[in-house]
Amino acid sequence: MISQESVSILLVGAKTDLPGFLRAKLDSSEFTVVECPSCNKALGTAASADYAVILISSKIRFADSLAFAKKSRELLTAKDTPMMLVARKLERHQAHEAHLSGIADVVDEPYDELAVLLKLEAYVRLYKKTLQASLRGEIVKEKERAERERERSELELKSLRRERHVQQKYRDLVESIEHGILWIADPLSLNILFVSPRAEKLTGHPLRDWVTRRGFFFSKVPKEDRTRVIEAFDRADWGASLNIEHRFLDKNGKMLWFQTAVKLVENAEGSGHELRGFSVDVTAVKNSQHDLQIFKERFSTVVDASPIVVFGIDNAGTISFGRGRDLKSIGLSDDWIGKSAFELYKDDPEFVGMMQRALNGEQFTSEVCFRHSWFQCLFSPQRDFKDRISGATMVALDTTSKKLADGRQRFLFESWEVLSDSLDYEATLKKVASLIVPRFADWCAVQLFESVKRAKIVAAAHADTAKTSIIQELAPFFPLRRRLPGEVQDPSRVSVYRDLKPSDISMKPVEEKYLNFVELLGLKSLVSVPLLARGRSIGFISFVSSSKNYSDEDAAFFEELARRAALAVDNARLYRNAEKAVNTRDEFLSIASHELKTPLTPLRLQLQSIQKAFNEGKLEYLKSRMGSMLERSDRQISRLTGLIDDLLDVSRINLGRMQLDLKDTDLSHLLEEVADQFGDQIEESGCTLRLNVEKGIRGKWDSFRIEQVIVNLLTNAMKYAPKSTIQITATSGPDSAQVRVADSGIGIAKEDQVRIFKLFERAASPKHYGGLGLGLYIVKNIVEAHGGSVGVSSREGFGTAFTVDLPFYYQPEINFPGNKKRRATDLMALP
Amino acid sequence: MKTILVVDDEKDIREAFKEALESEGHYNVVTARDGADALRIVSEGLKPDLILLDLMMGGMDGETFMRKRVDVPTLTKVPVLVVSASGSTEIKTAEVNADGWLKKPLDLDFLLRSVREKVDFETA
């Protein structure tokens, strides 16, 4: 098959150059001769196809032949093709050179025609055999090659599709990122080379502005952020992206927030680098962050301004946040964030239990006490977006003051029960003091005035009972006050002192001893509250804290407590006085009845005796006795009249209805008359009367009342100083007259000298001395109605002298003594 | 004749008693102005058959007299009638351990009857 096909021979030169026999051979159909006139042409031809033999004609220069041979040996197609040089005449060395150049066969004249032809045929046969063998290998190779080619094209197709798909996906992705802009920039100039179409939508800047304007990106970053952004882009490197948050102005000048990630990558051509950036519009997030920040700040402000404390824990009980002015009052501080709440409150299992209840999903409120403060707490579980419990929050409202106020209210109520429980107010005040301490004060003292200047501490208490007695040591300085030079302190006001030192206390004189006492008792804050009863200060309560300062609420509470205590003391005192008045009145009634019955006894006996004698016809007896009997009866009637007059006078005085009949009166004459009138009685009492009266003392007086005064004083002297010398002296001064009635009797004790002028009062026992006890009261009132005064000087066992000072002229007030306050005891004496 | 000792600080009362009792004809009345006066009279030899005693007196009062009476042999057996204007005469009488009481202002018949009862009973 192959043998039948013609064999291609490459001829460098022309057929005509060849000898005849060879030419004839080559003209047969067995061969196809390709003539190439030049070596260069021949080389190109040799490279393009496979030839059985290459013939080089004698017309080709020897040197060119050698060059061709060498070059053709480099060609893939011709490197093994046998070459025959058909030369005219060759030197031996030339033939040798030709062999070295790769020309296998060299023939020259005279040609051995047969040998040349045989050689040629041999070459062709060899070529054909080689061709046959190689043809078989070629087929197998061709098959394999075709197979490989198919696989390769399939792979290429797949990868092409995949690439297209990836490209599409990438394009879709880039396009679908609503808030993101993908861009590529030159790493040196930072000019944008490419930008995703979303850029126009997001910023309003046309895409061409992005890619054509130099430094466009940075021109839209506000100055404040620009340096930072440029630096970041400069730092961008291979590998991980670099993130930066910055602002960006849109076309309308609106400020956007971008979060840009930049990275250095190889460019598509692989010829250099480019900066690839992805800017995400985070304006909404940023704004919501801003809103959140504002909300957080407002929330904090609200929490800080309110008595609310908020804190949160996570599932494990770790404190995640805490906020509130009073964070400390629930035992929390900033240090505790991140630590375990269970650990912090381990001593308060109840509270830990509550937190756990909240972590178990329960929402509830409860009242919780932390140290000294009370809180109304709302416990709530906290849930994450999957509705799982992620922690718990506690909102606590400080209810201490309310609780405190409730407690105080309750205390006031209870104290009222204690205060009104008994009329023994000293015991009551002691009880109150023990209630105040230690609940409201570390120590306290209650003092009551005994007189204007003297106050007595009737109750005191100290939290440390052993120190209570020390309080008494400070008695002279109560109510305790801060030493404030020149300041007049209103005793009816509440005084509140804070941050005191012992040396601040006003003391006269200041002594180390007392300062030590105060130190020992403890002093930080002091509230001194007056005990006011019916507008009068009857004492003080001093409340002292040695550790904290009292608030105005505390002071108000103490004031209220003191008000109640004062009221209780006043009530008890009024009751005591009333009781005493009732006793005095009862005693008076008993004395009055005795006094009234005494003159009635002889009167009745006389009258019945007369009647009896008359009935029995003892006329002689009657005749002899009648005179003295009637005289005696008349005396008793006078006495009764006197008693009744006294009672009426008291009644008049109390009602303010004692009218004076002021007339020109001769006091000296009046005194002499009284002395005459009482001569018998004085004699009977065993007394001696000495009259030492200045003549002609005259004034405008009510002579009847003045006589009453003298008689009262004189009869008192006879009664209480029997058998003594009674001296009545009368002198006139510049404006007034003085009458002195002195005796040498039993005398009047100092403490009784004021009392005796009061209603129903008498110094001596009524057992021994009769009388209603009204005399001196009437005397005092009559003298005072005349604008005068009455005094007493006495020494027990030596005698008594009453002195009456009477102004000569006095215009008494109408309805005397109507402007005088009546006492409770006066009112009880009214008929 | 029975001797009655009247002790009262009121002169008119003493005289009224004396008048009323002596007019009966069989009583001899001796008066004293207070307890001390009465004791003095007794110590001078008077042996009364009855004592009418006022309690509230200036000087020695009735109560003191009753205490002192225990120490005077001639007086221990003599009945004492308390004469008083006080509202609590009965109690006082028991307190001072007297034998009876008369309330002021007293009725003449009641006085004579009481005196007669005491004197006659004691002497019987």
GROMACS .gro file of C-alpha atoms in nm, chain A residues 32-216:
model
  185
   32THR     CA    1   0.789   1.279  -0.637
   33VAL     CA    2   1.076   1.522  -0.653
   34VAL     CA    3   1.046   1.859  -0.485
   35GLU     CA    4   1.301   2.096  -0.634
   36CYS     CA    5   1.433   2.379  -0.427
   37PRO     CA    6   1.670   2.617  -0.609
   38SER     CA    7   1.818   2.757  -0.287
   39CYS     CA    8   1.932   2.625   0.046
   40ASN     CA    9   1.703   2.857   0.241
   41LYS     CA   10   1.401   2.750   0.049
   42ALA     CA   11   1.506   2.393   0.092
   43LEU     CA   12   1.531   2.438   0.468
   44GLY     CA   13   1.175   2.576   0.492
   45THR     CA   14   1.050   2.291   0.276
   46ALA     CA   15   1.237   2.033   0.479
   47ALA     CA   16   1.081   2.171   0.797
   48SER     CA   17   0.729   2.145   0.666
   49ALA     CA   18   0.724   1.784   0.548
   50ASP     CA   19   0.882   1.443   0.573
   51TYR     CA   20   1.109   1.329   0.286
   52ALA     CA   21   1.263   0.992   0.211
   53VAL     CA   22   1.595   1.128   0.079
   54ILE     CA   23   1.747   1.473   0.044
   55LEU     CA   24   1.961   1.512  -0.270
   56ILE     CA   25   2.201   1.800  -0.301
   57SER     CA   26   2.301   1.879  -0.661
   58SER     CA   27   2.648   1.971  -0.779
   59LYS     CA   28   2.529   2.318  -0.866
   60ILE     CA   29   2.494   2.408  -0.501
   61ARG     CA   30   2.813   2.553  -0.357
   62PHE     CA   31   3.000   2.310  -0.139
   63ALA     CA   32   3.000   2.544   0.163
   64ASP     CA   33   2.628   2.609   0.132
   65SER     CA   34   2.568   2.239   0.109
   66LEU     CA   35   2.752   2.186   0.436
   67ALA     CA   36   2.556   2.471   0.608
   68PHE     CA   37   2.230   2.332   0.481
   69ALA     CA   38   2.318   1.988   0.601
   70LYS     CA   39   2.403   2.112   0.945
   71LYS     CA   40   2.087   2.321   0.973
   72SER     CA   41   1.859   2.053   0.838
   73ARG     CA   42   1.993   1.817   1.106
   74GLU     CA   43   1.838   2.053   1.359
   75LEU     CA   44   1.495   2.019   1.204
   76LEU     CA   45   1.267   1.769   1.368
   77THR     CA   46   1.140   1.648   1.027
   78ALA     CA   47   1.480   1.616   0.864
   79LYS     CA   48   1.718   1.518   1.141
   80ASP     CA   49   1.718   1.147   1.042
   81THR     CA   50   1.658   1.189   0.664
   82PRO     CA   51   1.948   1.044   0.461
   83MET     CA   52   2.132   1.306   0.252
   84MET     CA   53   2.325   1.242  -0.074
   85LEU     CA   54   2.558   1.497  -0.228
   86VAL     CA   55   2.583   1.445  -0.608
   87ALA     CA   56   2.901   1.635  -0.675
   88ARG     CA   57   3.129   1.669  -0.984
   89LYS     CA   58   3.463   1.625  -0.826
   90LEU     CA   59   3.552   1.626  -0.454
   91GLU     CA   60   3.876   1.617  -0.265
   92ARG     CA   61   3.907   1.353  -0.001
   93HIS     CA   62   3.904   1.610   0.281
   94GLN     CA   63   3.592   1.762   0.126
   95ALA     CA   64   3.414   1.429   0.137
   96HIS     CA   65   3.526   1.396   0.498
   97GLU     CA   66   3.388   1.745   0.579
   98ALA     CA   67   3.057   1.653   0.412
   99HIS     CA   68   3.027   1.338   0.628
  100LEU     CA   69   3.097   1.540   0.941
  101SER     CA   70   2.824   1.784   0.835
  102GLY     CA   71   2.574   1.503   0.834
  103ILE     CA   72   2.577   1.417   0.464
  104ALA     CA   73   2.579   1.041   0.477
  105ASP     CA   74   2.662   0.974   0.112
  106VAL     CA   75   2.888   1.161  -0.128
  107VAL     CA   76   2.917   1.056  -0.493
  108ASP     CA   77   3.132   1.222  -0.762
  109GLU     CA   78   3.247   1.165  -1.120
  110PRO     CA   79   3.284   0.923  -1.260
  111TYR     CA   80   2.965   0.803  -1.117
  112ASP     CA   81   2.920   0.435  -1.053
  113GLU     CA   82   2.571   0.443  -1.187
  114LEU     CA   83   2.455   0.111  -1.048
  115ALA     CA   84   2.589   0.184  -0.698
  116VAL     CA   85   2.423   0.522  -0.697
  117LEU     CA   86   2.092   0.377  -0.803
  118LEU     CA   87   2.116   0.090  -0.553
  119LYS     CA   88   2.198   0.330  -0.278
  120LEU     CA   89   1.901   0.537  -0.371
  121GLU     CA   90   1.672   0.237  -0.376
  122ALA     CA   91   1.813   0.127  -0.042
  123TYR     CA   92   1.740   0.459   0.104
  124VAL     CA   93   1.386   0.450  -0.031
  125ARG     CA   94   1.328   0.094   0.098
  126LEU     CA   95   1.458   0.190   0.436
  127TYR     CA   96   1.237   0.494   0.432
  128LYS     CA   97   0.938   0.289   0.338
  129LYS     CA   98   1.009   0.032   0.613
  130THR     CA   99   1.061   0.303   0.868
  131LEU     CA  100   0.751   0.468   0.744
  132GLN     CA  101   0.555   0.148   0.779
  133ALA     CA  102   0.679   0.087   1.132
  134SER     CA  103   0.625   0.441   1.234
  135LEU     CA  104   0.284   0.442   1.073
  136ARG     CA  105   0.173   0.162   1.301
  137GLY     CA  106   0.304   0.352   1.610
  138GLU     CA  107   0.149   0.669   1.477
  139ILE     CA  108  -0.196   0.517   1.475
  140VAL     CA  109  -0.174   0.416   1.839
  141LYS     CA  110  -0.025   0.751   1.927
  142GLU     CA  111  -0.292   0.926   1.727
  143LYS     CA  112  -0.561   0.744   1.919
  144GLU     CA  113  -0.412   0.832   2.251
  145ARG     CA  114  -0.360   1.185   2.138
  146ALA     CA  115  -0.721   1.215   2.024
  147GLU     CA  116  -0.836   1.076   2.355
  148ARG     CA  117  -0.623   1.322   2.548
  149GLU     CA  118  -0.741   1.601   2.328
  150ARG     CA  119  -1.102   1.512   2.404
  151GLU     CA  120  -1.044   1.499   2.776
  152ARG     CA  121  -0.857   1.822   2.769
  153SER     CA  122  -1.131   2.002   2.581
  154GLU     CA  123  -1.390   1.862   2.818
  155LEU     CA  124  -1.193   1.987   3.114
  156GLU     CA  125  -1.148   2.321   2.950
  157LEU     CA  126  -1.517   2.340   2.888
  158LYS     CA  127  -1.594   2.252   3.250
  159SER     CA  128  -1.351   2.501   3.389
  160LEU     CA  129  -1.480   2.759   3.148
  161ARG     CA  130  -1.832   2.696   3.270
  162ARG     CA  131  -1.721   2.701   3.629
  163GLU     CA  132  -1.533   3.019   3.574
  164ARG     CA  133  -1.834   3.170   3.410
  165HIS     CA  134  -2.049   3.052   3.698
  166VAL     CA  135  -1.808   3.189   3.956
  167GLN     CA  136  -1.784   3.511   3.768
  168GLN     CA  137  -2.162   3.533   3.756
  169LYS     CA  138  -2.190   3.450   4.122
  170TYR     CA  139  -1.926   3.700   4.209
  171ARG     CA  140  -2.096   3.963   3.997
  172ASP     CA  141  -2.430   3.877   4.155
  173LEU     CA  142  -2.274   3.890   4.499
  174VAL     CA  143  -2.110   4.222   4.437
  175GLU     CA  144  -2.433   4.356   4.295
  176SER     CA  145  -2.646   4.209   4.566
  177ILE     CA  146  -2.457   4.370   4.853
  178GLU     CA  147  -2.693   4.656   4.911
  179HIS     CA  148  -2.479   4.846   5.155
  180GLY     CA  149  -2.146   4.751   5.014
  181ILE     CA  150  -1.920   4.896   4.747
  182LEU     CA  151  -1.640   4.693   4.595
  183TRP     CA  152  -1.362   4.894   4.450
  184ILE     CA  153  -1.013   4.850   4.317
  185ALA     CA  154  -0.750   5.119   4.337
  186ASP     CA  155  -0.398   5.174   4.230
  187PRO     CA  156  -0.183   5.106   4.533
  188LEU     CA  157   0.041   5.401   4.470
  189SER     CA  158  -0.183   5.680   4.343
  190LEU     CA  159  -0.485   5.536   4.528
  191ASN     CA  160  -0.696   5.634   4.229
  192ILE     CA  161  -1.000   5.414   4.180
  193LEU     CA  162  -0.967   5.179   3.887
  194PHE     CA  163  -1.291   4.998   3.928
  195VAL     CA  164  -1.601   5.041   4.142
  196SER     CA  165  -1.910   4.827   4.173
  197PRO     CA  166  -2.231   4.981   4.035
  198ARG     CA  167  -2.382   4.992   4.386
  199ALA     CA  168  -2.151   5.286   4.456
  200GLU     CA  169  -2.372   5.518   4.255
  201LYS     CA  170  -2.687   5.402   4.430
  202LEU     CA  171  -2.537   5.434   4.775
  203THR     CA  172  -2.352   5.760   4.742
  204GLY     CA  173  -2.524   5.931   4.451
  205HIS     CA  174  -2.184   5.998   4.296
  206PRO     CA  175  -2.184   5.879   3.929
  207LEU     CA  176  -1.958   5.583   3.862
  208ARG     CA  177  -1.746   5.779   3.618
  209ASP     CA  178  -1.662   6.029   3.894
  210TRP     CA  179  -1.526   5.743   4.097
  211VAL     CA  180  -1.294   5.615   3.827
  212THR     CA  181  -1.202   5.933   3.645
  213ARG     CA  182  -1.142   6.184   3.918
  214ARG     CA  183  -0.808   6.168   4.083
  215GLY     CA  184  -0.820   6.098   4.458
  216PHE     CA  185  -1.197   6.087   4.440
   0.00000   0.00000   0.00000
